[in-house]
Amino acid sequence: MRTATRVSGAPKAWDGAQVRKWLASRLEAARLDQVVADKQGYSAQDDYDKAAAEEWVCAALRIAASKDDQAALADRLKDLLGQEDYPVSGIYDDRRFERYVRANLRKLARMTKTGEGFENTLRFQ
C-alpha cells in the first residue's frame, strides 16, 4: 500500500503541542548552556550571550505559541523582529546579544512558515 508523501516546499501541518514542547526544551537547554558558560568564565562570554538570547526568544514566544495558531506565532515573530532593541540584564555584550536574538527569531520564522524543525527537541542542535 502506498502512503501519501508531502510535496516538497508545502508547509507541514501545524502542531501547536509540538511547538510548545520544542520551545520548552530549547528554554531549558539555553538555561543549562548559560550555567556551563558562566562556570567557564571570560572565554565563554559569547556562549553565554548566545544562550541568553535563545532563552529570551523562547520565553517571549511562549504566550503566542500557547494559542495553537500558526498565524499568531508568525505575527509575534514579525513584531519581535521589528523591535529596535531587546532589553535584558546580565549579559556581556548588548550588540552581540541582539544579533543572536535576531538570528534566533529569523530561524523560528522559517520554522514557523514551513512547520518543520520543531520535532528536534535534542539539547544540542
Short mmCIF file of N, CA and C in Angstrom, two decimals:
data_model
loop_
_atom_site.label_atom_id
_atom_site.label_comp_id
_atom_site.label_asym_id
_atom_site.label_seq_id
_atom_site.Cartn_x
_atom_site.Cartn_y
_atom_site.Cartn_z
N MET A 1 0.84 -1.18 0.00
CA MET A 1 0.00 0.00 0.00
C MET A 1 0.88 1.24 0.00
N ARG A 2 0.56 2.15 -0.79
CA ARG A 2 1.35 3.35 -0.96
C ARG A 2 0.84 4.44 -0.01
N THR A 3 1.78 5.15 0.65
CA THR A 3 1.38 6.24 1.54
C THR A 3 1.60 7.56 0.83
N ALA A 4 0.79 8.51 1.20
CA ALA A 4 0.91 9.84 0.60
C ALA A 4 2.15 10.52 1.14
N THR A 5 2.88 11.16 0.28
CA THR A 5 4.05 11.92 0.71
C THR A 5 3.79 13.39 0.52
N ARG A 6 4.42 14.16 1.34
CA ARG A 6 4.27 15.60 1.28
C ARG A 6 5.07 16.15 0.11
N VAL A 7 4.49 17.06 -0.61
CA VAL A 7 5.17 17.71 -1.71
C VAL A 7 6.22 18.64 -1.11
N SER A 8 7.46 18.56 -1.59
CA SER A 8 8.49 19.43 -1.03
C SER A 8 8.11 20.89 -1.25
N GLY A 9 8.35 21.68 -0.21
CA GLY A 9 8.00 23.09 -0.28
C GLY A 9 6.65 23.39 0.33
N ALA A 10 5.78 22.39 0.43
CA ALA A 10 4.47 22.60 1.03
C ALA A 10 4.63 22.58 2.55
N PRO A 11 3.97 23.49 3.25
CA PRO A 11 4.10 23.54 4.70
C PRO A 11 3.57 22.28 5.37
N LYS A 12 4.23 21.89 6.44
CA LYS A 12 3.82 20.75 7.24
C LYS A 12 2.62 21.17 8.09
N ALA A 13 1.77 20.21 8.44
CA ALA A 13 0.62 20.52 9.28
C ALA A 13 1.09 21.09 10.62
N TRP A 14 0.42 22.12 11.10
CA TRP A 14 0.80 22.79 12.33
C TRP A 14 0.45 21.96 13.54
N ASP A 15 1.40 21.77 14.42
CA ASP A 15 1.20 21.01 15.65
C ASP A 15 1.60 21.91 16.82
N GLY A 16 0.63 22.59 17.40
CA GLY A 16 0.89 23.53 18.48
C GLY A 16 1.53 22.89 19.69
N ALA A 17 1.13 21.66 20.01
CA ALA A 17 1.71 20.97 21.16
C ALA A 17 3.19 20.70 20.93
N GLN A 18 3.55 20.33 19.71
CA GLN A 18 4.96 20.08 19.39
C GLN A 18 5.77 21.36 19.46
N VAL A 19 5.20 22.47 19.03
CA VAL A 19 5.88 23.76 19.09
C VAL A 19 6.13 24.15 20.54
N ARG A 20 5.12 23.99 21.39
CA ARG A 20 5.29 24.30 22.81
C ARG A 20 6.34 23.41 23.45
N LYS A 21 6.34 22.13 23.09
CA LYS A 21 7.35 21.20 23.61
C LYS A 21 8.74 21.62 23.17
N TRP A 22 8.88 22.03 21.90
CA TRP A 22 10.17 22.46 21.37
C TRP A 22 10.65 23.72 22.11
N LEU A 23 9.76 24.69 22.29
CA LEU A 23 10.13 25.92 22.99
C LEU A 23 10.56 25.63 24.42
N ALA A 24 9.84 24.75 25.10
CA ALA A 24 10.19 24.39 26.48
C ALA A 24 11.55 23.70 26.54
N SER A 25 11.82 22.81 25.60
CA SER A 25 13.10 22.09 25.61
C SER A 25 14.25 23.03 25.28
N ARG A 26 14.04 23.97 24.34
CA ARG A 26 15.09 24.93 24.00
C ARG A 26 15.31 25.92 25.14
N LEU A 27 14.25 26.28 25.86
CA LEU A 27 14.38 27.17 27.00
C LEU A 27 15.24 26.52 28.08
N GLU A 28 14.97 25.27 28.36
CA GLU A 28 15.75 24.52 29.35
C GLU A 28 17.20 24.35 28.90
N ALA A 29 17.40 24.02 27.63
CA ALA A 29 18.76 23.85 27.11
C ALA A 29 19.53 25.17 27.18
N ALA A 30 18.87 26.28 26.88
CA ALA A 30 19.53 27.59 26.94
C ALA A 30 19.94 27.93 28.36
N ARG A 31 19.10 27.60 29.31
CA ARG A 31 19.45 27.86 30.71
C ARG A 31 20.64 27.02 31.15
N LEU A 32 20.65 25.76 30.75
CA LEU A 32 21.79 24.90 31.07
C LEU A 32 23.07 25.40 30.41
N ASP A 33 22.96 25.84 29.17
CA ASP A 33 24.12 26.37 28.45
C ASP A 33 24.68 27.63 29.13
N GLN A 34 23.79 28.45 29.68
CA GLN A 34 24.24 29.64 30.39
C GLN A 34 25.02 29.28 31.65
N VAL A 35 24.56 28.26 32.35
CA VAL A 35 25.24 27.82 33.56
C VAL A 35 26.64 27.32 33.21
N VAL A 36 26.72 26.51 32.16
CA VAL A 36 28.02 25.98 31.73
C VAL A 36 28.95 27.12 31.32
N ALA A 37 28.45 28.05 30.53
CA ALA A 37 29.27 29.17 30.07
C ALA A 37 29.70 30.05 31.23
N ASP A 38 28.82 30.25 32.19
CA ASP A 38 29.14 31.08 33.34
C ASP A 38 30.29 30.46 34.15
N LYS A 39 30.29 29.16 34.27
CA LYS A 39 31.35 28.47 35.01
C LYS A 39 32.68 28.54 34.27
N GLN A 40 32.65 28.65 32.94
CA GLN A 40 33.88 28.70 32.16
C GLN A 40 34.54 30.08 32.20
N GLY A 41 33.79 31.09 32.56
CA GLY A 41 34.37 32.41 32.74
C GLY A 41 34.46 33.24 31.48
N TYR A 42 35.48 34.08 31.44
CA TYR A 42 35.65 35.09 30.39
C TYR A 42 35.65 34.49 28.99
N SER A 43 36.28 33.35 28.81
CA SER A 43 36.40 32.76 27.47
C SER A 43 35.07 32.31 26.89
N ALA A 44 34.05 32.19 27.72
CA ALA A 44 32.76 31.70 27.26
C ALA A 44 31.67 32.77 27.30
N GLN A 45 32.05 34.03 27.33
CA GLN A 45 31.05 35.10 27.36
C GLN A 45 30.17 35.10 26.12
N ASP A 46 30.75 34.79 24.97
CA ASP A 46 29.98 34.71 23.73
C ASP A 46 28.93 33.60 23.82
N ASP A 47 29.33 32.46 24.35
CA ASP A 47 28.39 31.34 24.52
C ASP A 47 27.27 31.71 25.48
N TYR A 48 27.62 32.45 26.53
CA TYR A 48 26.61 32.89 27.48
C TYR A 48 25.59 33.80 26.81
N ASP A 49 26.07 34.78 26.04
CA ASP A 49 25.16 35.70 25.36
C ASP A 49 24.29 34.97 24.34
N LYS A 50 24.86 33.99 23.66
CA LYS A 50 24.10 33.21 22.68
C LYS A 50 22.98 32.42 23.37
N ALA A 51 23.30 31.80 24.50
CA ALA A 51 22.29 31.04 25.24
C ALA A 51 21.25 31.97 25.85
N ALA A 52 21.67 33.13 26.33
CA ALA A 52 20.73 34.09 26.90
C ALA A 52 19.76 34.59 25.83
N ALA A 53 20.27 34.78 24.62
CA ALA A 53 19.41 35.22 23.51
C ALA A 53 18.37 34.15 23.19
N GLU A 54 18.79 32.90 23.15
CA GLU A 54 17.83 31.83 22.86
C GLU A 54 16.78 31.72 23.96
N GLU A 55 17.21 31.87 25.21
CA GLU A 55 16.26 31.84 26.32
C GLU A 55 15.26 32.98 26.19
N TRP A 56 15.74 34.18 25.87
CA TRP A 56 14.87 35.34 25.75
C TRP A 56 13.83 35.12 24.66
N VAL A 57 14.26 34.61 23.51
CA VAL A 57 13.35 34.38 22.39
C VAL A 57 12.29 33.35 22.76
N CYS A 58 12.71 32.23 23.34
CA CYS A 58 11.76 31.18 23.70
C CYS A 58 10.75 31.67 24.73
N ALA A 59 11.22 32.43 25.70
CA ALA A 59 10.31 32.97 26.72
C ALA A 59 9.34 33.97 26.10
N ALA A 60 9.81 34.78 25.16
CA ALA A 60 8.96 35.78 24.52
C ALA A 60 7.89 35.16 23.64
N LEU A 61 8.12 33.95 23.18
CA LEU A 61 7.18 33.30 22.26
C LEU A 61 6.23 32.32 22.93
N ARG A 62 6.41 32.05 24.19
CA ARG A 62 5.59 31.04 24.87
C ARG A 62 4.11 31.39 24.85
N ILE A 63 3.75 32.63 25.06
CA ILE A 63 2.34 33.03 25.10
C ILE A 63 1.71 32.88 23.71
N ALA A 64 2.41 33.35 22.69
CA ALA A 64 1.87 33.24 21.32
C ALA A 64 1.74 31.78 20.91
N ALA A 65 2.67 30.93 21.35
CA ALA A 65 2.62 29.51 20.99
C ALA A 65 1.50 28.78 21.72
N SER A 66 1.07 29.31 22.84
CA SER A 66 0.02 28.64 23.61
C SER A 66 -1.35 28.73 22.93
N LYS A 67 -1.48 29.57 21.92
CA LYS A 67 -2.76 29.75 21.24
C LYS A 67 -3.03 28.71 20.16
N ASP A 68 -2.06 27.82 19.88
CA ASP A 68 -2.20 26.81 18.83
C ASP A 68 -2.53 27.43 17.47
N ASP A 69 -2.01 28.60 17.23
CA ASP A 69 -2.30 29.31 15.99
C ASP A 69 -0.99 29.70 15.32
N GLN A 70 -0.74 29.12 14.17
CA GLN A 70 0.49 29.37 13.42
C GLN A 70 0.59 30.86 13.04
N ALA A 71 -0.52 31.45 12.64
CA ALA A 71 -0.52 32.86 12.23
C ALA A 71 -0.20 33.77 13.42
N ALA A 72 -0.70 33.45 14.59
CA ALA A 72 -0.42 34.27 15.78
C ALA A 72 1.07 34.22 16.13
N LEU A 73 1.67 33.04 16.02
CA LEU A 73 3.09 32.92 16.30
C LEU A 73 3.90 33.67 15.25
N ALA A 74 3.51 33.56 14.00
CA ALA A 74 4.20 34.28 12.93
C ALA A 74 4.10 35.79 13.13
N ASP A 75 2.94 36.27 13.56
CA ASP A 75 2.76 37.70 13.83
C ASP A 75 3.64 38.16 14.99
N ARG A 76 3.71 37.34 16.03
CA ARG A 76 4.55 37.69 17.19
C ARG A 76 6.02 37.74 16.78
N LEU A 77 6.43 36.80 15.95
CA LEU A 77 7.81 36.80 15.46
C LEU A 77 8.10 38.07 14.65
N LYS A 78 7.15 38.44 13.81
CA LYS A 78 7.31 39.65 13.00
C LYS A 78 7.41 40.89 13.88
N ASP A 79 6.59 40.95 14.92
CA ASP A 79 6.64 42.07 15.86
C ASP A 79 7.99 42.13 16.57
N LEU A 80 8.48 40.99 17.01
CA LEU A 80 9.77 40.96 17.71
C LEU A 80 10.92 41.34 16.78
N LEU A 81 10.86 40.89 15.54
CA LEU A 81 11.90 41.25 14.58
C LEU A 81 11.89 42.75 14.29
N GLY A 82 10.73 43.37 14.42
CA GLY A 82 10.61 44.80 14.16
C GLY A 82 11.09 45.68 15.31
N GLN A 83 11.32 45.09 16.46
CA GLN A 83 11.81 45.87 17.60
C GLN A 83 13.22 46.36 17.34
N GLU A 84 13.53 47.51 17.91
CA GLU A 84 14.87 48.07 17.74
C GLU A 84 15.85 47.53 18.76
N ASP A 85 15.36 47.24 19.97
CA ASP A 85 16.25 46.68 20.98
C ASP A 85 15.50 45.64 21.81
N TYR A 86 16.27 44.85 22.52
CA TYR A 86 15.73 43.75 23.32
C TYR A 86 16.29 43.90 24.73
N PRO A 87 15.55 44.58 25.61
CA PRO A 87 16.08 44.86 26.94
C PRO A 87 16.21 43.59 27.79
N VAL A 88 17.39 43.42 28.34
CA VAL A 88 17.67 42.31 29.24
C VAL A 88 18.88 42.69 30.08
N SER A 89 18.97 42.14 31.26
CA SER A 89 20.13 42.44 32.11
C SER A 89 20.95 41.17 32.30
N GLY A 90 22.19 41.33 32.66
CA GLY A 90 23.04 40.20 32.97
C GLY A 90 23.80 39.61 31.79
N ILE A 91 23.80 40.30 30.67
CA ILE A 91 24.55 39.80 29.52
C ILE A 91 25.87 40.56 29.42
N TYR A 92 26.76 40.08 28.58
CA TYR A 92 28.09 40.68 28.48
C TYR A 92 28.18 41.75 27.39
N ASP A 93 27.55 41.51 26.24
CA ASP A 93 27.67 42.44 25.11
C ASP A 93 26.29 42.63 24.48
N ASP A 94 25.74 43.83 24.60
CA ASP A 94 24.38 44.12 24.11
C ASP A 94 24.25 43.87 22.61
N ARG A 95 25.23 44.34 21.84
CA ARG A 95 25.14 44.18 20.37
C ARG A 95 25.20 42.72 19.97
N ARG A 96 26.07 41.98 20.60
CA ARG A 96 26.17 40.54 20.30
C ARG A 96 24.87 39.83 20.68
N PHE A 97 24.34 40.17 21.86
CA PHE A 97 23.07 39.58 22.31
C PHE A 97 21.96 39.86 21.31
N GLU A 98 21.84 41.11 20.88
CA GLU A 98 20.78 41.47 19.94
C GLU A 98 20.95 40.77 18.60
N ARG A 99 22.19 40.59 18.17
CA ARG A 99 22.46 39.86 16.92
C ARG A 99 21.99 38.40 17.06
N TYR A 100 22.26 37.79 18.20
CA TYR A 100 21.83 36.41 18.42
C TYR A 100 20.30 36.31 18.55
N VAL A 101 19.68 37.31 19.17
CA VAL A 101 18.21 37.32 19.26
C VAL A 101 17.61 37.36 17.86
N ARG A 102 18.10 38.25 17.02
CA ARG A 102 17.58 38.36 15.65
C ARG A 102 17.82 37.07 14.86
N ALA A 103 18.96 36.45 15.04
CA ALA A 103 19.25 35.18 14.35
C ALA A 103 18.27 34.10 14.79
N ASN A 104 18.00 34.02 16.09
CA ASN A 104 17.03 33.05 16.60
C ASN A 104 15.63 33.34 16.08
N LEU A 105 15.26 34.60 16.05
CA LEU A 105 13.93 34.97 15.55
C LEU A 105 13.77 34.62 14.07
N ARG A 106 14.81 34.87 13.27
CA ARG A 106 14.74 34.51 11.85
C ARG A 106 14.64 33.00 11.67
N LYS A 107 15.39 32.25 12.46
CA LYS A 107 15.34 30.78 12.40
C LYS A 107 13.92 30.30 12.72
N LEU A 108 13.35 30.85 13.79
CA LEU A 108 12.00 30.44 14.18
C LEU A 108 10.95 30.89 13.18
N ALA A 109 11.16 32.02 12.53
CA ALA A 109 10.22 32.47 11.50
C ALA A 109 10.21 31.48 10.34
N ARG A 110 11.39 31.00 9.93
CA ARG A 110 11.46 29.99 8.87
C ARG A 110 10.79 28.69 9.31
N MET A 111 11.06 28.28 10.54
CA MET A 111 10.46 27.06 11.05
C MET A 111 8.94 27.19 11.13
N THR A 112 8.46 28.35 11.55
CA THR A 112 7.02 28.57 11.67
C THR A 112 6.36 28.57 10.30
N LYS A 113 7.02 29.17 9.33
CA LYS A 113 6.47 29.22 7.98
C LYS A 113 6.31 27.82 7.38
N THR A 114 7.33 26.98 7.57
CA THR A 114 7.29 25.63 6.99
C THR A 114 6.68 24.60 7.93
N GLY A 115 6.66 24.89 9.23
CA GLY A 115 6.15 23.93 10.20
C GLY A 115 7.14 22.81 10.49
N GLU A 116 8.36 22.94 10.01
CA GLU A 116 9.36 21.88 10.18
C GLU A 116 10.46 22.31 11.14
N GLY A 117 11.03 21.32 11.80
CA GLY A 117 12.14 21.57 12.71
C GLY A 117 11.74 21.49 14.17
N PHE A 118 10.46 21.56 14.46
CA PHE A 118 10.00 21.53 15.84
C PHE A 118 10.04 20.13 16.44
N GLU A 119 10.26 19.13 15.61
CA GLU A 119 10.32 17.77 16.13
C GLU A 119 11.68 17.47 16.77
N ASN A 120 12.70 18.28 16.49
CA ASN A 120 14.03 18.08 17.05
C ASN A 120 14.13 18.75 18.41
N THR A 121 13.95 17.97 19.47
CA THR A 121 13.98 18.52 20.83
C THR A 121 15.26 18.15 21.57
N LEU A 122 16.29 17.73 20.85
CA LEU A 122 17.56 17.41 21.49
C LEU A 122 18.19 18.67 22.05
N ARG A 123 18.97 18.52 23.10
CA ARG A 123 19.59 19.68 23.73
C ARG A 123 20.56 20.36 22.78
N PHE A 124 21.41 19.60 22.13
CA PHE A 124 22.40 20.19 21.23
C PHE A 124 21.89 20.10 19.79
N GLN A 125 21.72 21.25 19.17
CA GLN A 125 21.20 21.28 17.80
C GLN A 125 22.19 21.90 16.87
#
